[in-house]
Each structure stands twice: as C-alpha cells, then as structure tokens.
CSV table of C-alpha atoms and ligand atoms in Angstrom, one decimal:
chain,number,residue,atom,x,y,z
A,1,MET,CA,14.5,-6.4,22.5
A,2,ALA,CA,14.0,-2.6,22.3
A,3,LYS,CA,10.7,-0.8,22.9
A,4,VAL,CA,9.5,1.2,19.9
A,5,TYR,CA,6.3,3.1,19.3
A,6,ASN,CA,4.0,1.9,16.6
A,7,TRP,CA,1.2,4.4,16.0
A,8,GLN,CA,-0.8,2.1,13.7
A,9,ILE,CA,-1.5,-0.2,16.7
A,10,GLY,CA,-1.6,2.7,19.1
A,11,ARG,CA,1.1,1.5,21.6
A,12,GLU,CA,4.7,0.6,22.3
A,13,MET,CA,5.9,-2.8,21.2
A,14,ASP,CA,9.0,-5.0,21.3
A,15,TYR,CA,11.3,-4.9,18.3
A,16,ARG,CA,14.9,-6.3,17.8
A,17,PHE,CA,16.4,-2.8,17.3
A,18,GLU,CA,15.8,0.7,18.4
A,19,GLY,CA,13.7,2.6,15.8
A,20,GLY,CA,16.1,3.6,13.0
A,21,LYS,CA,15.9,7.2,12.2
A,22,VAL,CA,14.7,8.1,8.7
A,23,ASN,CA,14.4,11.6,7.4
A,24,ARG,CA,11.7,10.7,4.9
A,25,GLN,CA,9.7,7.6,4.4
A,26,PHE,CA,8.6,6.0,1.1
A,27,ALA,CA,4.8,5.7,1.3
A,28,ALA,CA,1.9,5.1,-1.1
A,29,VAL,CA,-1.9,5.0,-1.2
A,30,PHE,CA,-3.7,2.4,-3.3
A,31,ASN,CA,-7.4,3.0,-4.0
A,32,ILE,CA,-8.8,-0.6,-4.2
A,33,ASN,CA,-12.1,0.8,-5.5
A,34,ARG,CA,-10.6,1.7,-8.8
A,35,CYS,CA,-8.4,-1.3,-9.6
A,36,ILE,CA,-9.3,-3.3,-12.7
A,37,ALA,CA,-6.7,-6.1,-12.2
A,38,CYS,CA,-5.1,-5.4,-15.6
A,39,GLN,CA,-1.8,-6.4,-14.1
A,40,THR,CA,0.0,-3.6,-15.9
A,41,CYS,CA,1.8,-2.7,-12.7
A,42,THR,CA,2.8,-6.4,-12.3
A,43,MET,CA,4.4,-6.5,-15.7
A,44,ALA,CA,6.0,-3.1,-15.4
A,45,CYS,CA,7.9,-4.4,-12.4
A,46,LYS,CA,8.6,-7.8,-13.8
A,47,SER,CA,10.0,-6.5,-17.0
A,48,THR,CA,12.2,-4.0,-15.1
A,49,TRP,CA,13.6,-6.0,-12.3
A,50,THR,CA,12.8,-9.8,-12.3
A,51,PHE,CA,13.2,-11.1,-15.8
A,52,SER,CA,16.4,-13.0,-15.2
A,53,PRO,CA,17.1,-16.8,-14.7
A,54,GLY,CA,16.1,-17.8,-11.1
A,55,GLN,CA,13.5,-15.1,-10.9
A,56,GLU,CA,10.7,-16.9,-12.7
A,57,LEU,CA,8.5,-17.2,-9.6
A,58,MET,CA,9.4,-13.8,-8.3
A,59,TRP,CA,6.7,-11.1,-8.5
A,60,TRP,CA,7.7,-8.1,-6.4
A,61,ASN,CA,4.4,-6.5,-7.4
A,62,ASN,CA,1.3,-8.7,-7.7
A,63,VAL,CA,-2.4,-8.1,-7.7
A,64,GLU,CA,-4.5,-10.9,-6.2
A,65,THR,CA,-8.3,-11.5,-6.0
A,66,LYS,CA,-9.6,-11.6,-2.4
A,67,PRO,CA,-10.8,-13.5,-0.5
A,68,TYR,CA,-9.4,-16.7,-2.1
A,69,GLY,CA,-6.4,-15.6,-4.1
A,70,GLY,CA,-3.0,-15.0,-2.7
A,71,TYR,CA,0.7,-15.0,-3.7
A,72,PRO,CA,2.1,-17.1,-2.2
A,73,LEU,CA,-0.9,-19.2,-1.6
A,74,GLN,CA,-3.0,-18.2,1.4
A,75,TRP,CA,-0.1,-16.1,2.8
A,76,ASP,CA,-2.4,-14.0,5.0
A,77,VAL,CA,-4.6,-16.8,6.2
A,78,LYS,CA,-1.5,-18.7,7.3
A,79,ALA,CA,0.1,-15.6,9.0
A,80,LEU,CA,-3.2,-14.8,10.8
A,81,ASP,CA,-3.5,-18.5,11.9
A,82,LEU,CA,0.0,-18.5,13.5
A,83,GLN,CA,-0.9,-15.3,15.4
A,84,GLU,CA,-4.2,-16.8,16.6
A,85,LYS,CA,-2.5,-20.0,17.7
A,86,ALA,CA,0.1,-18.0,19.7
A,87,ASN,CA,-2.6,-15.9,21.4
A,88,PRO,CA,-6.0,-17.7,21.2
A,89,GLY,CA,-8.9,-15.3,21.4
A,90,GLY,CA,-6.6,-12.4,22.2
A,91,GLN,CA,-5.9,-10.8,18.8
A,92,VAL,CA,-8.4,-7.9,19.4
A,93,TRP,CA,-8.5,-4.1,19.1
A,94,ASP,CA,-9.9,-1.6,21.5
A,95,PRO,CA,-11.1,1.1,19.1
A,96,LYS,CA,-12.1,3.3,22.0
A,97,GLN,CA,-8.5,4.0,23.1
A,98,LYS,CA,-8.1,6.5,20.3
A,99,ASP,CA,-5.7,9.4,20.1
A,100,ALA,CA,-5.8,11.5,16.8
A,101,ALA,CA,-2.0,11.5,16.4
A,102,LYS,CA,-0.6,8.6,18.4
A,103,ALA,CA,-3.4,6.0,18.1
A,104,PRO,CA,-5.7,7.0,15.3
A,105,TYR,CA,-7.4,3.6,15.0
A,106,GLY,CA,-7.4,2.8,18.7
A,107,LYS,CA,-5.2,0.2,20.5
A,108,PHE,CA,-4.3,-3.3,19.4
A,109,GLU,CA,-4.4,-5.5,22.5
A,110,GLY,CA,-3.1,-8.7,20.9
A,111,LYS,CA,0.4,-9.8,20.1
A,112,THR,CA,2.4,-8.6,17.1
A,113,ILE,CA,4.6,-11.1,15.1
A,114,PHE,CA,7.6,-9.9,17.2
A,115,GLU,CA,5.8,-10.4,20.5
A,116,SER,CA,4.5,-13.8,19.7
A,117,ALA,CA,7.9,-15.3,18.8
A,118,ASP,CA,9.8,-17.2,21.5
A,119,GLY,CA,13.0,-15.2,20.9
A,120,VAL,CA,15.0,-18.5,20.8
A,121,ASN,CA,14.0,-20.4,17.8
A,122,GLN,CA,12.4,-17.5,16.1
A,123,VAL,CA,12.9,-13.7,16.4
A,124,VAL,CA,9.7,-13.2,14.4
A,125,THR,CA,6.7,-15.5,14.1
A,126,GLY,CA,6.5,-16.7,10.5
A,127,TYR,CA,6.6,-19.6,8.1
A,128,LEU,CA,8.5,-20.5,4.9
A,129,PRO,CA,6.2,-21.2,2.0
A,130,ALA,CA,6.8,-24.4,-0.1
A,131,GLU,CA,8.0,-23.8,-3.6
A,132,ASP,CA,4.6,-24.8,-5.0
A,133,GLU,CA,2.9,-22.0,-3.2
A,134,TRP,CA,4.8,-19.4,-5.3
A,135,LYS,CA,3.8,-21.0,-8.7
A,136,THR,CA,0.2,-19.6,-9.2
A,137,PRO,CA,0.4,-15.9,-8.5
A,138,ASN,CA,-3.1,-15.1,-9.9
A,139,ILE,CA,-5.1,-18.2,-8.9
A,140,TYR,CA,-8.8,-17.6,-8.2
A,141,GLU,CA,-8.8,-14.4,-10.2
A,142,ASP,CA,-12.4,-12.9,-10.3
A,143,THR,CA,-13.7,-15.7,-8.1
A,144,ALA,CA,-16.5,-14.4,-5.9
A,145,THR,CA,-17.8,-15.7,-2.6
A,146,MET,CA,-21.1,-16.5,-4.4
A,147,TYR,CA,-23.0,-15.4,-7.4
A,148,PRO,CA,-26.4,-14.0,-6.1
A,149,LYS,CA,-29.3,-14.5,-8.5
A,150,ASN,CA,-30.8,-11.0,-8.0
A,151,GLY,CA,-27.7,-8.9,-8.5
A,152,VAL,CA,-26.0,-6.9,-5.8
A,153,THR,CA,-26.5,-3.5,-4.1
A,154,LEU,CA,-24.6,-1.3,-1.7
A,155,PRO,CA,-23.7,-0.9,1.1
A,156,THR,CA,-22.2,-4.5,1.0
A,157,HIS,CA,-22.6,-7.0,-1.8
A,158,GLU,CA,-24.0,-10.5,-1.0
A,159,GLY,CA,-21.5,-12.1,-3.3
A,160,TRP,CA,-18.2,-10.3,-3.5
A,161,PHE,CA,-14.5,-10.2,-4.4
A,162,PHE,CA,-11.9,-7.4,-4.8
A,163,TYR,CA,-8.4,-6.9,-6.1
A,164,LEU,CA,-5.6,-6.4,-3.6
A,165,GLN,CA,-2.5,-4.8,-5.0
A,166,ARG,CA,0.7,-5.7,-3.2
A,167,ILE,CA,4.3,-4.6,-3.1
A,168,CYS,CA,6.8,-4.5,-0.2
A,169,ASN,CA,5.6,-2.1,2.4
A,170,HIS,CA,9.0,-0.7,3.2
A,171,CYS,CA,7.9,-1.2,6.8
A,172,THR,CA,9.0,1.1,9.6
A,173,TYR,CA,9.8,-2.0,11.7
A,174,PRO,CA,10.6,-4.5,9.0
A,175,ALA,CA,10.3,-8.2,10.0
A,176,CYS,CA,12.8,-9.1,7.2
A,177,LEU,CA,15.4,-6.9,8.8
A,178,ALA,CA,14.8,-8.1,12.3
A,179,ALA,CA,15.1,-11.7,11.3
A,180,CYS,CA,18.3,-11.6,9.3
A,181,PRO,CA,21.2,-13.3,11.1
A,182,ARG,CA,23.7,-11.7,8.8
A,183,ASN,CA,22.4,-8.2,9.2
A,184,ALA,CA,22.1,-8.1,5.4
A,185,VAL,CA,18.8,-6.2,5.4
A,186,TYR,CA,18.9,-2.5,5.9
A,187,LYS,CA,16.6,0.5,5.8
A,188,ARG,CA,17.8,3.7,4.1
A,189,GLU,CA,17.9,6.9,6.2
A,190,GLU,CA,17.1,9.1,3.3
A,191,ASP,CA,13.8,7.5,2.1
A,192,GLY,CA,13.1,4.5,4.4
A,193,ILE,CA,13.4,2.0,1.5
A,194,VAL,CA,14.3,-1.5,2.7
A,195,LEU,CA,17.0,-3.3,0.8
A,196,ILE,CA,19.0,-6.6,1.0
A,197,ASP,CA,22.8,-6.3,0.6
A,198,GLN,CA,23.4,-9.0,-1.9
A,199,GLU,CA,27.1,-9.3,-0.8
A,200,ARG,CA,26.2,-10.0,2.8
A,201,CYS,CA,23.2,-12.3,2.1
A,202,ARG,CA,23.9,-16.1,2.4
A,203,GLY,CA,20.4,-17.2,1.4
A,204,TYR,CA,19.3,-18.4,4.9
A,205,ARG,CA,15.7,-17.3,4.0
A,206,LYS,CA,15.0,-15.9,7.4
A,207,CYS,CA,13.6,-12.8,5.8
A,208,VAL,CA,11.3,-14.9,3.6
A,209,GLU,CA,10.1,-16.7,6.7
A,210,ALA,CA,9.6,-13.6,8.8
A,211,CYS,CA,7.9,-11.2,6.4
A,212,PRO,CA,4.2,-11.6,7.1
A,213,TYR,CA,3.4,-10.1,3.6
A,214,LYS,CA,5.8,-12.6,2.0
A,215,LYS,CA,7.5,-9.9,0.0
A,216,SER,CA,11.0,-11.1,0.4
A,217,MET,CA,11.8,-14.0,-2.0
A,218,TYR,CA,14.5,-16.5,-2.6
A,219,ARG,CA,16.4,-16.7,-5.8
A,220,PRO,CA,17.9,-20.2,-6.3
A,221,SER,CA,20.3,-19.1,-9.1
A,222,THR,CA,22.2,-16.7,-6.9
A,223,ARG,CA,21.3,-18.4,-3.5
A,224,THR,CA,20.3,-15.1,-2.1
A,225,SER,CA,17.0,-13.4,-1.2
A,226,GLU,CA,15.7,-10.5,-3.1
A,227,LYS,CA,12.9,-8.0,-2.7
A,228,CYS,CA,11.2,-4.9,-4.1
A,229,ILE,CA,13.8,-2.1,-4.1
A,230,GLY,CA,11.3,0.7,-4.3
A,231,CYS,CA,12.7,1.6,-7.7
A,232,TYR,CA,15.2,3.7,-5.7
A,233,PRO,CA,17.0,5.2,-8.7
A,234,ARG,CA,13.7,6.8,-9.7
A,235,VAL,CA,12.8,7.9,-6.1
A,236,GLU,CA,16.4,9.4,-5.7
A,237,GLY,CA,16.1,11.2,-9.0
A,238,SER,CA,19.2,9.6,-10.3
A,239,ASP,CA,17.5,7.7,-13.1
A,240,PRO,CA,18.4,9.6,-16.3
A,241,LEU,CA,14.6,9.8,-17.1
A,242,THR,CA,13.9,11.8,-14.0
A,243,GLU,CA,16.1,14.9,-14.8
A,244,GLY,CA,17.2,15.0,-11.2
A,245,LEU,CA,13.6,15.0,-9.8
A,246,PRO,CA,12.2,12.3,-7.5
A,247,MET,CA,10.0,10.2,-9.6
A,248,GLU,CA,7.4,7.5,-8.7
A,249,THR,CA,8.2,3.8,-9.1
A,250,ARG,CA,7.5,1.8,-12.3
A,251,CYS,CA,4.4,0.0,-10.8
A,252,MET,CA,2.9,3.3,-9.7
A,253,THR,CA,3.4,5.2,-12.9
A,254,ALA,CA,2.2,2.4,-15.1
A,255,CYS,CA,-1.1,2.1,-13.4
A,256,ILE,CA,-4.0,2.1,-15.9
A,257,GLY,CA,-6.7,2.4,-13.3
A,258,LYS,CA,-5.1,5.5,-11.7
A,259,ILE,CA,-5.4,3.9,-8.4
A,260,ARG,CA,-1.9,4.6,-7.1
A,261,LEU,CA,-0.2,7.7,-5.5
A,262,GLN,CA,3.3,7.4,-4.1
A,263,GLY,CA,5.5,9.9,-2.4
A,264,LEU,CA,7.8,10.6,0.5
A,265,VAL,CA,6.6,11.7,3.9
A,266,LYS,CA,8.5,13.5,6.7
A,267,VAL,CA,9.1,11.4,9.8
A,268,GLY,CA,10.0,12.7,13.3
A,269,ASP,CA,12.5,11.1,15.8
A,270,ASP,CA,9.6,9.3,17.5
A,271,GLY,CA,8.7,7.5,14.3
A,272,LEU,CA,5.4,9.5,13.9
A,273,TRP,CA,4.8,11.3,10.6
A,274,LEU,CA,5.6,15.0,11.0
A,275,GLN,CA,2.7,17.3,10.3
A,276,ASP,CA,2.8,18.2,6.6
A,277,ARG,CA,-0.7,19.3,5.8
A,278,THR,CA,-0.2,19.9,2.1
A,279,ASN,CA,1.6,16.6,1.4
A,280,PRO,CA,-1.2,14.5,-0.4
A,281,LEU,CA,-0.2,11.3,1.4
A,282,TYR,CA,-0.2,13.0,4.8
A,283,PHE,CA,-3.7,14.4,4.0
A,284,LEU,CA,-5.1,11.1,2.8
A,285,VAL,CA,-3.7,9.0,5.7
A,286,ASN,CA,-3.6,11.4,8.7
A,287,VAL,CA,-6.1,14.1,8.0
A,288,GLU,CA,-8.9,12.4,6.1
A,289,LYS,CA,-8.0,8.9,7.4
A,290,VAL,CA,-9.4,7.5,4.2
A,291,ALA,CA,-6.5,5.2,3.5
A,292,LEU,CA,-5.5,2.4,6.0
A,293,PRO,CA,-2.5,0.1,6.5
A,294,LEU,CA,-2.7,-3.6,5.5
A,295,TYR,CA,-2.9,-5.9,8.5
A,296,PRO,CA,-1.5,-3.3,11.0
A,297,GLN,CA,-1.8,-6.0,13.8
A,298,PHE,CA,1.3,-7.8,12.4
A,299,GLY,CA,3.2,-4.8,13.9
A,300,THR,CA,5.7,-4.0,11.1
A,301,GLN,CA,4.0,-0.5,10.6
A,302,PRO,CA,3.7,-1.0,6.8
A,303,ASN,CA,3.9,2.2,4.6
A,304,VAL,CA,1.4,1.2,1.8
A,305,TYR,CA,-2.1,2.4,2.6
A,306,TYR,CA,-5.4,1.3,1.1
A,307,ILE,CA,-8.7,3.0,0.5
A,308,PRO,CA,-10.9,0.0,1.3
A,309,PRO,CA,-13.5,-1.4,-1.2
A,310,ARG,CA,-17.0,-0.1,-0.5
A,311,TRP,CA,-18.9,-3.3,-1.3
A,312,VAL,CA,-17.1,-5.8,0.9
A,313,PRO,CA,-18.5,-7.1,4.3
A,314,ARG,CA,-17.1,-4.9,7.0
A,315,ASP,CA,-15.9,-7.7,9.3
A,316,TYR,CA,-13.6,-9.0,6.6
A,317,LEU,CA,-12.2,-5.5,5.9
A,318,GLN,CA,-11.8,-4.8,9.6
A,319,GLN,CA,-9.6,-7.9,10.0
A,320,MET,CA,-7.6,-6.7,7.0
A,321,PHE,CA,-7.3,-3.0,7.7
A,322,GLY,CA,-8.2,-2.5,11.4
A,323,PRO,CA,-10.9,-0.5,13.1
A,324,GLY,CA,-10.7,2.5,10.8
A,325,VAL,CA,-12.7,0.9,8.0
A,326,ASP,CA,-16.1,2.3,8.6
A,327,ASP,CA,-14.9,5.9,8.9
A,328,ALA,CA,-12.7,5.5,5.8
A,329,ILE,CA,-15.5,4.1,3.7
A,330,GLU,CA,-17.9,6.9,4.8
A,331,ARG,CA,-15.4,9.6,3.9
A,332,TYR,CA,-14.7,8.0,0.5
A,333,THR,CA,-18.4,7.6,-0.2
A,334,ASN,CA,-19.2,11.2,0.7
A,335,PRO,CA,-15.9,13.0,0.0
A,336,SER,CA,-15.1,16.5,1.2
A,337,ARG,CA,-14.4,19.0,-1.5
A,338,GLU,CA,-10.7,18.8,-0.7
A,339,LEU,CA,-10.6,15.0,-0.8
A,340,LEU,CA,-12.3,14.9,-4.2
A,341,ALA,CA,-9.7,17.3,-5.5
A,342,VAL,CA,-6.7,15.4,-4.1
A,343,LEU,CA,-8.0,12.1,-5.5
A,344,GLN,CA,-7.4,13.7,-9.0
A,345,LEU,CA,-3.7,13.7,-8.3
A,346,PHE,CA,-3.5,9.9,-8.7
A,347,ARG,CA,-1.5,9.1,-11.8
A,348,ALA,CA,-1.6,12.7,-13.1
A,349,THR,CA,2.2,12.9,-13.2
A,350,GLN,CA,5.2,10.6,-13.0
A,351,LYS,CA,7.0,13.0,-10.7
A,352,ILE,CA,6.6,12.8,-6.9
A,353,VAL,CA,4.1,15.4,-5.6
A,354,PHE,CA,5.5,16.9,-2.4
A,355,SER,CA,2.7,19.4,-1.8
A,356,TYR,CA,-0.6,20.5,-3.3
A,357,LYS,CA,-3.0,23.4,-3.3
A,358,VAL,CA,-6.7,23.5,-4.3
A,359,GLU,CA,-8.2,26.4,-6.2
A,360,GLU,CA,-11.9,26.7,-5.9
A,361,GLY,CA,-14.0,26.5,-9.0
A,362,PRO,CA,-17.7,27.0,-9.9
A,363,LYS,CA,-20.5,24.8,-8.6
A,364,THR,CA,-21.4,22.3,-11.3
A,365,GLY,CA,-24.2,20.2,-9.9
A,366,GLU,CA,-25.9,18.4,-7.0
A,367,LEU,CA,-26.1,14.7,-6.2
A,368,ASN,CA,-28.1,12.7,-3.7
A,369,ILE,CA,-26.2,9.7,-2.4
A,370,ALA,CA,-27.9,7.4,0.1
A,371,GLY,CA,-30.2,10.3,1.2
A,372,LYS,CA,-27.3,12.8,1.6
A,373,LYS,CA,-27.2,15.9,-0.6
A,374,ARG,CA,-23.9,16.7,-2.2
A,375,GLU,CA,-22.8,19.7,-4.1
A,376,LEU,CA,-20.2,19.4,-6.9
A,377,PHE,CA,-17.6,22.0,-7.7
A,378,ASN,CA,-15.1,22.1,-10.6
A,379,ASP,CA,-12.1,22.8,-8.3
A,380,THR,CA,-8.5,22.6,-9.6
A,381,VAL,CA,-5.7,20.8,-7.7
A,382,ILE,CA,-2.1,21.8,-8.3
A,383,GLY,CA,0.8,19.6,-7.4
A,384,PHE,CA,4.4,20.9,-6.6
A,385,ASP,CA,7.7,19.1,-6.7
A,386,SER,CA,10.4,19.0,-4.0
A,387,GLN,CA,11.5,22.5,-4.9
A,388,GLY,CA,8.0,24.0,-4.8
A,389,ARG,CA,7.7,24.2,-8.6
A,390,GLU,CA,4.3,23.4,-10.2
A,391,ILE,CA,4.4,20.0,-11.9
A,392,VAL,CA,0.7,19.1,-12.4
A,393,ARG,CA,-2.7,20.8,-12.6
A,394,VAL,CA,-5.9,18.9,-12.8
A,395,LYS,CA,-9.6,19.8,-12.6
A,396,VAL,CA,-12.2,17.8,-10.8
A,397,ASP,CA,-14.5,17.7,-13.9
A,398,GLU,CA,-13.0,15.7,-16.7
A,399,PRO,CA,-12.6,17.8,-19.8
A,400,LEU,CA,-14.9,17.1,-22.8
A,401,ILE,CA,-12.8,16.8,-25.9
A,402,GLU,CA,-14.6,16.8,-29.3
A,403,ARG,CA,-13.0,14.9,-32.1
A,404,PRO,CA,-12.3,17.4,-34.9
A,405,GLU,CA,-14.4,17.1,-38.0
A,406,ARG,CA,-11.4,16.2,-40.1
A,407,PHE,CA,-10.9,13.0,-38.1
A,408,ALA,CA,-14.5,11.9,-38.4
A,409,MET,CA,-13.6,9.1,-40.8
A,410,ASN,CA,-10.8,6.9,-39.7
A,411,THR,CA,-9.7,6.3,-43.3
A,412,ILE,CA,-8.9,9.9,-44.0
B,501,SF4,S1,6.8,-5.9,3.6
B,501,SF4,FE1,8.1,-7.6,4.2
B,501,SF4,S2,9.9,-7.5,2.9
B,501,SF4,FE2,8.9,-5.5,2.8
B,501,SF4,S3,9.9,-4.3,4.5
B,501,SF4,FE3,8.1,-5.2,5.4
B,501,SF4,S4,8.8,-7.1,6.3
B,501,SF4,FE4,10.4,-6.5,4.9
B,502,SF4,S1,-2.0,-1.3,-13.1
B,502,SF4,FE1,-3.4,-0.3,-11.6
B,502,SF4,S2,-5.4,-0.9,-12.2
B,502,SF4,FE2,-4.0,-2.3,-13.3
B,502,SF4,S3,-3.8,-4.1,-11.8
B,502,SF4,FE3,-2.2,-2.6,-11.3
B,502,SF4,S4,-3.0,-1.4,-9.6
B,502,SF4,FE4,-4.8,-2.4,-10.7
C-alpha cells in the first residue's frame, strides 16, 4: 500500500498505488436545491451510451429520491454499514482540525474503504449487489419521511425528501481501479476520466464490488464491466459537434433544472487542486465552499460536488456530505454577490467554461431573509473557453420578454 494525500478527509491514507498524476481533473457541481427529478439527464445518458442488449439494467446516470430510494437498492446504507462494522463507533470527523487548503472540512478519524479491508480477501471493503437490486432504479420516488399536517417551514422540514443526482465521480483514488486484478481500469492523465479497458476486462466484477457508489456495472452480454465514460469525446473536443472545443457531457447539457455545471480543474503533483481563482468550479468548491463531495469518508476523493438541500435535517446531510454542510447551506442561503453571479453559469452554454469574470451592474432591490438584509444587483457574469474567448454572458436578473402583439392569438 502507498500513502497518498486525500484533502477531502484532511489526511494521508493508504491506497494500492501511488497517486497517479493528472494534469486536469474532470469535475462537476450539482445543485440539489434545483433538481426537479425530470430524469432528462438519465435519458440523455441512456439513449447515448446504454441502449444495447445486456445494458437493460445499466443507468450510468440516475436520479434517486432520498432517504429511501437508491440504485442499486440501498447502496449507501449497505456501504456505510460495512464501514461501521469494520470500525464500530470510530467513523467520526474532527471538524476542528481544519486547514483552508489541505483539510477544508477537518479531519476524518475513521477508516476509509481501503483501510478497513483486510488486504488478503479484499483490497477494498465492498459488496456485490444481487441482480434484483439493479431492477428498480427509481423506487420510492417522491416518498417523504412523513407528511406533516401543518405544512413545512425552513430551516429544516419536518417531513422531507430530496433528489440525489448520481454519475461516476471519476474519483482521484478510484476504488474500481484499486480492486481490478487485471489492471483493466485506468485514469487518464489529460482529464482524470476513469475508464475500463474492454479488451483487458474479464468480468470478475471486482470493480462492481469495490465501488462504494456502485457506478461500475456488469454487462452479461459481453461478460465485462462498464461504467460512465465521462462522455470523453465531448470533453476532449473530438466530437464533431464540439468544433474542437471541450464540451460538457450529455447529462450535464440536457439538464432542464439547470442544476449542473461541469468542467476541468488544474491539479498539482500533490493531488491538491491548483489555485485557479476564476475557474467556476474552483470558486464554488474551494473559495465559497458551497459544494461538497458525496460521502468523502469512503476515501476515493470523488470529483462530483453537491450544493446540499436547505430543508433536510443537518445530521442526515452531515453523514452524506461531511462537516462542511452548515457553512455551505449558510453561504447558499445568503449568497455573496459573486456567488449569485457564478450560479447563473449553470447550463448557460454547452461548452466548458474555463474561467469567468463578473461585471458589476446596478442595484435592483433589497430583500430580508431570516432577519438578514440583502441587496440585489443586476451583475453580468461572462464565461470564457480554454483559449480565453468569450462563450457566454448572463445577467443575474432574468430578462422580461414581452410576446409581440402579432402572436397574441395562437391561431394567427
Ligand atoms: S465512482 Fe466508482 S466507478 Fe467511478 S471512479 Fe469512483 S470508484 Fe470508480
Ligand atoms: S435533468 Fe437536471 S433537473 Fe432533471 S433530473 Fe436530471 S439533474 Fe434533475
């Protein structure tokens, strides 16, 4: 086992390989607060990549209703249970051991899925779901914990549910990669996308067993495992649609709720994100810290980040996203002027935004939220591509568009 640094858990940890060097890392932010569970992302992925025989139960992108839903069934409850059994009472964080760059959420003092494995029978603690568990990807949709008689109010709802959007996290320390006895799983240096070499794979399903997020899946018709490929032709700019420019994945660009923003971040030799203040993902994750990793305690250093839902009990969210939850919700509820502008970049263009700038606009109003006064400004956020060319320009205020008189009657 090598020692690698995992900044999401604020410490070194054991991993099968030395940290592989990547120049850039595929990353995304999902704003849970805005998702309407329309499943457009799910179908965009399915109709592009997993429509063939043997892929019927394969949903590389899925949106499940928490707390009861899960694809495969109860994947996270089972993974958390295994960790708890391996280290009873010890799966805890020390949020006080914080360091802005190297341990922004504090230190996880429990065991990761790499550290709880015995190293003989398993390299990574995990389990193989039964076939039945993959058959109901959207079970318990819209099922709340309870239906309160008197309605609900913030800060947290008495009865609640929320939608969790899930793809492969293209982890920095992928469990699927560590577990493969054939070394068929690899992580690309140019963008950190994790792929399975279909020629090398023999279908042992060790990746399916090891991935705590259950985002590697077995295909019986080819007897190999498959997973989300990060729509790499689009990210590379080699898809004819992209005109040579890096473009976001199908699930991101199809999103009706405008909840998704994907890009590429710069990574240093030590695995930490390099300072890149005007990259919108860097800003959301590292500066504002409004977006958090999913189950960072598993230890894979996932690269999809979530703006947590405001109405859900905090202890549930802290288990899911770590100790940064309270700060993230506070910043999202009372956003800075810059954050409000950057949030407008979600789904404003299909091209990857590598940097942004905000132009200040006039004051347009005042709000009072939970006793705090807020001023509103109609600022403009401008996004640039990898070459520094402007690709998108959005104002904070939505434009008012009046329907021309000649279209007043639909029949004309
Ligand atoms: S989410 Fe799972 S399948 Fe994807 S890279 Fe991480 S460990 Fe591998
Ligand atoms: S397309 Fe967007 S809004 Fe619709 S389910 Fe997917 S993530 Fe949610």
